[in-house]
PDB file of C-alpha atoms in Angstrom:
ATOM      1  CA  GLU Z 155      25.874  31.096 131.489  1.00 76.00           C
ATOM      2  CA  PRO Z 156      29.365  30.006 132.549  1.00 80.00           C
ATOM      3  CA  GLU Z 157      32.021  30.450 129.918  1.00 93.00           C
ATOM      4  CA  VAL Z 158      35.682  29.858 129.216  1.00 96.00           C
ATOM      5  CA  THR Z 159      37.600  33.110 128.962  1.00 97.00           C
ATOM      6  CA  GLN Z 160      40.910  33.632 127.214  1.00 98.00           C
ATOM      7  CA  THR Z 161      43.373  36.502 127.259  1.00 97.00           C
ATOM      8  CA  PRO Z 162      44.687  38.218 125.303  1.00 97.00           C
ATOM      9  CA  SER Z 163      42.395  38.068 122.301  1.00 97.00           C
ATOM     10  CA  HIS Z 164      45.289  38.912 120.004  1.00 97.00           C
ATOM     11  CA  GLN Z 165      49.035  38.670 120.632  1.00 97.00           C
ATOM     12  CA  VAL Z 166      51.748  39.785 118.277  1.00 98.00           C
ATOM     13  CA  THR Z 167      55.248  38.638 119.092  1.00 98.00           C
ATOM     14  CA  GLN Z 168      58.632  38.542 117.464  1.00 97.00           C
ATOM     15  CA  MET Z 169      60.127  35.264 116.372  1.00 98.00           C
ATOM     16  CA  GLY Z 170      62.166  33.744 119.172  1.00 97.00           C
ATOM     17  CA  GLN Z 171      60.200  35.389 121.961  1.00 98.00           C
ATOM     18  CA  GLU Z 172      58.226  33.544 124.606  1.00 98.00           C
ATOM     19  CA  VAL Z 173      54.473  33.967 124.931  1.00 98.00           C
ATOM     20  CA  ILE Z 174      51.998  32.920 127.580  1.00 97.00           C
ATOM     21  CA  LEU Z 175      48.387  32.425 126.633  1.00 98.00           C
ATOM     22  CA  ARG Z 176      45.929  32.495 129.479  1.00 97.00           C
ATOM     23  CA  CYS Z 177      42.637  30.758 130.049  1.00 97.00           C
ATOM     24  CA  VAL Z 178      40.085  30.627 132.832  1.00 97.00           C
ATOM     25  CA  PRO Z 179      38.111  27.400 132.458  1.00 96.00           C
ATOM     26  CA  ILE Z 180      34.609  26.907 133.791  1.00 94.00           C
ATOM     27  CA  SER Z 181      34.948  26.590 137.536  1.00 89.00           C
ATOM     28  CA  ASN Z 182      33.605  23.101 138.200  1.00 87.00           C
ATOM     29  CA  HIS Z 183      35.204  21.494 135.165  1.00 91.00           C
ATOM     30  CA  LEU Z 184      37.919  18.898 135.571  1.00 89.00           C
ATOM     31  CA  TYR Z 185      39.424  18.466 132.101  1.00 90.00           C
ATOM     32  CA  PHE Z 186      41.254  21.263 130.332  1.00 93.00           C
ATOM     33  CA  TYR Z 187      42.517  21.382 126.782  1.00 95.00           C
ATOM     34  CA  TRP Z 188      44.455  23.488 124.349  1.00 97.00           C
ATOM     35  CA  TYR Z 189      43.746  23.324 120.637  1.00 97.00           C
ATOM     36  CA  ARG Z 190      45.130  25.366 117.807  1.00 97.00           C
ATOM     37  CA  GLN Z 191      43.838  26.278 114.373  1.00 97.00           C
ATOM     38  CA  ILE Z 192      46.171  27.572 111.705  1.00 97.00           C
ATOM     39  CA  LEU Z 193      44.309  29.885 109.351  1.00 94.00           C
ATOM     40  CA  GLY Z 194      42.321  27.883 106.837  1.00 90.00           C
ATOM     41  CA  GLN Z 195      43.090  24.566 108.487  1.00 93.00           C
ATOM     42  CA  LYS Z 196      41.355  22.274 110.926  1.00 93.00           C
ATOM     43  CA  VAL Z 197      41.248  22.514 114.685  1.00 96.00           C
ATOM     44  CA  GLU Z 198      44.112  20.431 116.093  1.00 96.00           C
ATOM     45  CA  PHE Z 199      44.458  18.934 119.556  1.00 95.00           C
ATOM     46  CA  LEU Z 200      47.551  20.015 121.464  1.00 97.00           C
ATOM     47  CA  VAL Z 201      47.217  18.810 125.039  1.00 95.00           C
ATOM     48  CA  SER Z 202      44.804  17.715 127.731  1.00 92.00           C
ATOM     49  CA  PHE Z 203      45.265  18.346 131.433  1.00 92.00           C
ATOM     50  CA  TYR Z 204      43.621  16.580 134.336  1.00 89.00           C
ATOM     51  CA  ASN Z 205      44.330  16.385 138.035  1.00 86.00           C
ATOM     52  CA  ASN Z 206      47.153  18.911 137.742  1.00 87.00           C
ATOM     53  CA  GLU Z 207      49.118  17.048 135.132  1.00 91.00           C
ATOM     54  CA  ILE Z 208      49.254  16.466 131.406  1.00 93.00           C
ATOM     55  CA  SER Z 209      47.145  13.453 130.560  1.00 90.00           C
ATOM     56  CA  GLU Z 210      47.642  13.389 126.808  1.00 91.00           C
ATOM     57  CA  LYS Z 211      49.558  15.415 124.250  1.00 93.00           C
ATOM     58  CA  SER Z 212      49.863  15.435 120.497  1.00 94.00           C
ATOM     59  CA  GLU Z 213      52.967  15.307 118.323  1.00 94.00           C
ATOM     60  CA  ILE Z 214      52.654  19.069 117.898  1.00 95.00           C
ATOM     61  CA  PHE Z 215      53.120  19.586 121.629  1.00 96.00           C
ATOM     62  CA  ASP Z 216      56.889  19.320 121.751  1.00 94.00           C
ATOM     63  CA  ASP Z 217      59.421  20.751 124.205  1.00 94.00           C
ATOM     64  CA  GLN Z 218      58.650  24.232 122.953  1.00 96.00           C
ATOM     65  CA  PHE Z 219      55.268  24.059 124.671  1.00 97.00           C
ATOM     66  CA  SER Z 220      54.280  23.776 128.296  1.00 97.00           C
ATOM     67  CA  VAL Z 221      51.074  24.092 130.280  1.00 96.00           C
ATOM     68  CA  GLU Z 222      50.451  25.052 133.831  1.00 94.00           C
ATOM     69  CA  ARG Z 223      47.623  25.553 136.245  1.00 91.00           C
ATOM     70  CA  PRO Z 224      49.327  28.012 138.588  1.00 85.00           C
ATOM     71  CA  ASP Z 225      46.316  28.531 140.824  1.00 86.00           C
ATOM     72  CA  GLY Z 226      42.792  27.244 141.167  1.00 77.00           C
ATOM     73  CA  SER Z 227      41.429  29.161 138.223  1.00 85.00           C
ATOM     74  CA  ASN Z 228      43.990  29.874 135.501  1.00 93.00           C
ATOM     75  CA  PHE Z 229      45.279  27.469 132.862  1.00 96.00           C
ATOM     76  CA  THR Z 230      48.179  28.698 130.764  1.00 97.00           C
ATOM     77  CA  LEU Z 231      49.954  27.663 127.597  1.00 98.00           C
ATOM     78  CA  LYS Z 232      53.540  28.799 127.252  1.00 98.00           C
ATOM     79  CA  ILE Z 233      55.316  28.767 123.930  1.00 98.00           C
ATOM     80  CA  ARG Z 234      59.059  29.222 124.178  1.00 96.00           C
ATOM     81  CA  SER Z 235      61.094  30.656 121.319  1.00 95.00           C
ATOM     82  CA  THR Z 236      58.173  31.203 118.979  1.00 97.00           C
ATOM     83  CA  LYS Z 237      58.463  30.384 115.291  1.00 97.00           C
ATOM     84  CA  LEU Z 238      56.600  31.842 112.337  1.00 97.00           C
ATOM     85  CA  GLU Z 239      54.658  28.616 111.971  1.00 97.00           C
ATOM     86  CA  ASP Z 240      53.276  28.999 115.495  1.00 97.00           C
ATOM     87  CA  SER Z 241      51.004  31.728 114.151  1.00 98.00           C
ATOM     88  CA  ALA Z 242      47.499  30.411 114.694  1.00 98.00           C
ATOM     89  CA  MET Z 243      44.357  30.741 116.747  1.00 98.00           C
ATOM     90  CA  TYR Z 244      44.761  28.978 120.078  1.00 98.00           C
ATOM     91  CA  PHE Z 245      41.622  27.741 121.782  1.00 98.00           C
ATOM     92  CA  CYS Z 246      41.297  26.687 125.370  1.00 97.00           C
ATOM     93  CA  ALA Z 247      38.474  24.315 126.279  1.00 95.00           C
ATOM     94  CA  SER Z 248      37.162  22.730 129.428  1.00 93.00           C
ATOM     95  CA  SER Z 249      34.833  19.862 130.177  1.00 90.00           C
ATOM     96  CA  ALA Z 250      33.215  18.312 133.211  1.00 87.00           C
ATOM     97  CA  GLY Z 251      34.447  15.045 131.716  1.00 75.00           C
ATOM     98  CA  TYR Z 252      31.596  12.946 132.998  1.00 68.00           C
ATOM     99  CA  PRO Z 253      29.423  11.400 131.800  1.00 67.00           C
ATOM    100  CA  PRO Z 254      31.509  10.447 128.750  1.00 65.00           C
ATOM    101  CA  GLY Z 255      30.702  12.658 125.819  1.00 69.00           C
ATOM    102  CA  THR Z 256      29.929  15.652 127.973  1.00 78.00           C
ATOM    103  CA  GLU Z 257      30.200  18.859 125.991  1.00 83.00           C
ATOM    104  CA  ALA Z 258      33.502  20.692 125.896  1.00 89.00           C
ATOM    105  CA  PHE Z 259      33.189  24.463 126.028  1.00 93.00           C
ATOM    106  CA  PHE Z 260      35.616  26.586 124.074  1.00 95.00           C
ATOM    107  CA  GLY Z 261      36.985  30.009 124.823  1.00 97.00           C
ATOM    108  CA  GLN Z 262      36.926  32.689 122.163  1.00 97.00           C
ATOM    109  CA  GLY Z 263      40.553  32.042 121.334  1.00 97.00           C
ATOM    110  CA  THR Z 264      43.804  33.951 121.238  1.00 98.00           C
ATOM    111  CA  ARG Z 265      45.079  34.884 117.819  1.00 98.00           C
ATOM    112  CA  LEU Z 266      48.856  34.576 117.925  1.00 98.00           C
ATOM    113  CA  THR Z 267      50.839  36.306 115.209  1.00 98.00           C
ATOM    114  CA  VAL Z 268      54.574  35.677 115.088  1.00 98.00           C
ATOM    115  CA  VAL Z 269      56.502  38.196 113.012  1.00 97.00           C
TER     116      VAL Z 269
ATOM    117  CA  ARG O 230      43.249   7.294 106.488  1.00 74.00           C
ATOM    118  CA  LYS O 231      42.405  10.545 108.280  1.00 83.00           C
ATOM    119  CA  GLU O 232      40.874  10.177 111.736  1.00 90.00           C
ATOM    120  CA  VAL O 233      37.849  12.254 110.766  1.00 95.00           C
ATOM    121  CA  GLU O 234      37.112  13.035 107.150  1.00 95.00           C
ATOM    122  CA  GLN O 235      34.661  15.533 105.708  1.00 95.00           C
ATOM    123  CA  ASP O 236      33.907  17.037 102.321  1.00 88.00           C
ATOM    124  CA  PRO O 237      35.304  20.587 102.687  1.00 85.00           C
ATOM    125  CA  GLY O 238      32.728  22.101 100.369  1.00 87.00           C
ATOM    126  CA  PRO O 239      31.843  24.869  99.933  1.00 93.00           C
ATOM    127  CA  PHE O 240      28.163  24.118  99.712  1.00 95.00           C
ATOM    128  CA  ASN O 241      26.319  27.057  98.183  1.00 96.00           C
ATOM    129  CA  VAL O 242      22.579  26.676  98.641  1.00 97.00           C
ATOM    130  CA  PRO O 243      19.570  28.999  98.370  1.00 97.00           C
ATOM    131  CA  GLU O 244      17.515  29.910 101.378  1.00 98.00           C
ATOM    132  CA  GLY O 245      14.971  27.237 102.147  1.00 98.00           C
ATOM    133  CA  ALA O 246      17.039  24.413 100.690  1.00 98.00           C
ATOM    134  CA  THR O 247      17.815  21.160 102.432  1.00 98.00           C
ATOM    135  CA  VAL O 248      21.492  20.321 102.693  1.00 97.00           C
ATOM    136  CA  ALA O 249      23.284  17.232 103.976  1.00 96.00           C
ATOM    137  CA  PHE O 250      26.817  16.867 105.267  1.00 96.00           C
ATOM    138  CA  ASN O 251      28.659  13.607 105.642  1.00 95.00           C
ATOM    139  CA  CYS O 252      31.591  12.509 107.715  1.00 96.00           C
ATOM    140  CA  THR O 253      33.554   9.306 108.232  1.00 96.00           C
ATOM    141  CA  TYR O 254      35.795   8.342 111.113  1.00 94.00           C
ATOM    142  CA  SER O 255      38.549   5.776 111.294  1.00 92.00           C
ATOM    143  CA  ASN O 256      38.545   4.567 114.895  1.00 89.00           C
ATOM    144  CA  SER O 257      35.838   1.968 115.334  1.00 87.00           C
ATOM    145  CA  ALA O 258      36.211   2.223 119.122  1.00 85.00           C
ATOM    146  CA  SER O 259      35.026   5.841 119.162  1.00 86.00           C
ATOM    147  CA  GLN O 260      32.049   6.300 121.412  1.00 82.00           C
ATOM    148  CA  SER O 261      30.856   9.879 121.154  1.00 88.00           C
ATOM    149  CA  PHE O 262      30.186  12.047 118.160  1.00 92.00           C
ATOM    150  CA  PHE O 263      29.251  15.650 117.659  1.00 94.00           C
ATOM    151  CA  TRP O 264      28.557  18.347 115.139  1.00 96.00           C
ATOM    152  CA  TYR O 265      30.072  21.703 115.998  1.00 96.00           C
ATOM    153  CA  ARG O 266      29.513  24.941 114.184  1.00 97.00           C
ATOM    154  CA  GLN O 267      32.267  27.486 113.640  1.00 97.00           C
ATOM    155  CA  ASP O 268      31.692  30.988 112.390  1.00 96.00           C
ATOM    156  CA  CYS O 269      34.544  32.793 110.662  1.00 92.00           C
ATOM    157  CA  ARG O 270      37.407  33.427 113.103  1.00 88.00           C
ATOM    158  CA  LYS O 271      35.311  32.334 116.068  1.00 94.00           C
ATOM    159  CA  GLU O 272      35.467  29.409 118.437  1.00 95.00           C
ATOM    160  CA  PRO O 273      33.729  26.090 117.698  1.00 95.00           C
ATOM    161  CA  LYS O 274      30.347  25.768 119.359  1.00 94.00           C
ATOM    162  CA  LEU O 275      28.417  22.574 119.924  1.00 93.00           C
ATOM    163  CA  LEU O 276      25.509  22.220 117.538  1.00 95.00           C
ATOM    164  CA  MET O 277      24.372  18.775 118.585  1.00 93.00           C
ATOM    165  CA  SER O 278      25.526  15.415 119.816  1.00 91.00           C
ATOM    166  CA  VAL O 279      24.976  12.417 117.553  1.00 91.00           C
ATOM    167  CA  TYR O 280      23.390   9.223 118.803  1.00 82.00           C
ATOM    168  CA  SER O 281      22.994   5.821 117.183  1.00 82.00           C
ATOM    169  CA  SER O 282      19.234   6.200 117.191  1.00 83.00           C
ATOM    170  CA  GLY O 283      19.502   9.500 115.365  1.00 85.00           C
ATOM    171  CA  ASN O 284      18.430  12.770 116.873  1.00 91.00           C
ATOM    172  CA  GLU O 285      16.657  15.879 115.772  1.00 94.00           C
ATOM    173  CA  ASP O 286      16.763  19.445 117.009  1.00 94.00           C
ATOM    174  CA  GLY O 287      14.398  21.679 115.104  1.00 96.00           C
ATOM    175  CA  ARG O 288      15.630  21.911 111.531  1.00 98.00           C
ATOM    176  CA  PHE O 289      18.720  19.821 112.257  1.00 98.00           C
ATOM    177  CA  THR O 290      18.896  16.029 112.152  1.00 97.00           C
ATOM    178  CA  ALA O 291      21.991  13.992 112.958  1.00 96.00           C
ATOM    179  CA  GLN O 292      22.529  10.327 112.202  1.00 95.00           C
ATOM    180  CA  LEU O 293      25.204   7.839 113.153  1.00 94.00           C
ATOM    181  CA  ASN O 294      25.958   4.556 111.396  1.00 93.00           C
ATOM    182  CA  ARG O 295      28.483   2.684 113.510  1.00 91.00           C
ATOM    183  CA  ALA O 296      28.839  -0.200 111.076  1.00 92.00           C
ATOM    184  CA  SER O 297      29.918   2.170 108.310  1.00 93.00           C
ATOM    185  CA  GLN O 298      31.641   4.602 110.683  1.00 94.00           C
ATOM    186  CA  TYR O 299      29.619   7.365 109.115  1.00 94.00           C
ATOM    187  CA  ILE O 300      27.959  10.449 110.560  1.00 95.00           C
ATOM    188  CA  SER O 301      25.578  12.825 108.844  1.00 96.00           C
ATOM    189  CA  LEU O 302      23.926  16.161 109.448  1.00 97.00           C
ATOM    190  CA  LEU O 303      20.805  17.295 107.637  1.00 97.00           C
ATOM    191  CA  ILE O 304      19.697  20.922 107.679  1.00 98.00           C
ATOM    192  CA  ARG O 305      16.193  21.629 106.465  1.00 98.00           C
ATOM    193  CA  ASP O 306      14.802  25.006 105.397  1.00 98.00           C
ATOM    194  CA  SER O 307      18.238  26.668 105.373  1.00 98.00           C
ATOM    195  CA  LYS O 308      18.482  30.186 106.756  1.00 98.00           C
ATOM    196  CA  LEU O 309      21.050  32.847 105.953  1.00 98.00           C
ATOM    197  CA  SER O 310      22.193  32.530 109.556  1.00 97.00           C
ATOM    198  CA  ASP O 311      23.116  28.887 108.973  1.00 98.00           C
ATOM    199  CA  SER O 312      26.108  30.039 106.909  1.00 98.00           C
ATOM    200  CA  ALA O 313      29.142  28.730 108.766  1.00 97.00           C
ATOM    201  CA  THR O 314      31.614  25.869 108.816  1.00 97.00           C
ATOM    202  CA  TYR O 315      30.206  22.618 110.192  1.00 97.00           C
ATOM    203  CA  LEU O 316      32.708  20.473 112.027  1.00 97.00           C
ATOM    204  CA  CYS O 317      32.349  16.749 112.466  1.00 96.00           C
ATOM    205  CA  VAL O 318      33.931  15.847 115.794  1.00 94.00           C
ATOM    206  CA  VAL O 319      34.726  12.507 117.392  1.00 92.00           C
ATOM    207  CA  LEU O 320      35.651  11.950 121.008  1.00 87.00           C
ATOM    208  CA  GLY O 321      38.865   9.982 121.246  1.00 76.00           C
ATOM    209  CA  GLY O 322      41.672   8.961 123.496  1.00 65.00           C
ATOM    210  CA  ALA O 323      41.658   8.309 127.185  1.00 64.00           C
ATOM    211  CA  THR O 324      41.128  11.929 128.088  1.00 63.00           C
ATOM    212  CA  ASN O 325      38.043  12.861 126.131  1.00 74.00           C
ATOM    213  CA  LYS O 326      39.970  14.844 123.560  1.00 85.00           C
ATOM    214  CA  LEU O 327      38.001  16.019 120.562  1.00 89.00           C
ATOM    215  CA  ILE O 328      39.209  15.052 117.106  1.00 92.00           C
ATOM    216  CA  PHE O 329      38.011  17.468 114.462  1.00 95.00           C
ATOM    217  CA  GLY O 330      37.347  17.022 110.800  1.00 95.00           C
ATOM    218  CA  THR O 331      38.436  19.755 108.435  1.00 94.00           C
ATOM    219  CA  GLY O 332      34.921  21.164 108.383  1.00 95.00           C
ATOM    220  CA  THR O 333      32.394  21.758 105.625  1.00 95.00           C
ATOM    221  CA  LEU O 334      31.706  25.333 104.616  1.00 95.00           C
ATOM    222  CA  LEU O 335      28.058  26.192 104.056  1.00 97.00           C
ATOM    223  CA  ALA O 336      27.014  29.415 102.345  1.00 97.00           C
ATOM    224  CA  VAL O 337      23.272  30.046 102.238  1.00 98.00           C
ATOM    225  CA  GLN O 338      22.378  32.528  99.524  1.00 96.00           C
ATOM    226  CA  PRO O 339      19.368  34.885  99.593  1.00 95.00           C
TER     227      PRO O 339
END
């Protein structure tokens, strides 16, 4: 069964450092997403990406964050100058996008710990 | 009002019990609704979509009431393996983003 894969599974970084979280979406999917979940809290939408550009982003997704699809398979989330409050589980998801309501598949997540 | 609201629980039930979860959503224009399941420190996984006519998948039944903006999930004959957090999810925005409720924690006791 096709799946979304994320690397690394766990990343520890020092405050102020930059991190890149990587995702390989399902190959024929068109919509890509990043979500985050702070421990004990709900899953929050960060950004959606379609046709090689950001199509929607949340208030959380400020200038500290960026996304990129550098080649035909990878989808990355970069966090510049990490803060303690960026510590969370980051989930990548992808969807075929059509028909509306098509299931979004989630990767297993990257646990980011900022120290 | 929160976009998607759920009772956080926890719901502690014995094996074999029937348990119901409720959810409300604020955007009346929402078109698609789901229940996801999330195990501790794992990714959300789709449990079932929710349709206006109601739908059933084995021991699980989902209902949608558009007039009340209310979604429910019924689990019959609970198993130990049903212990997880159940996430009410609404599809929103122009880009099919998922909007999650806080989740309801279910603990099925032997």
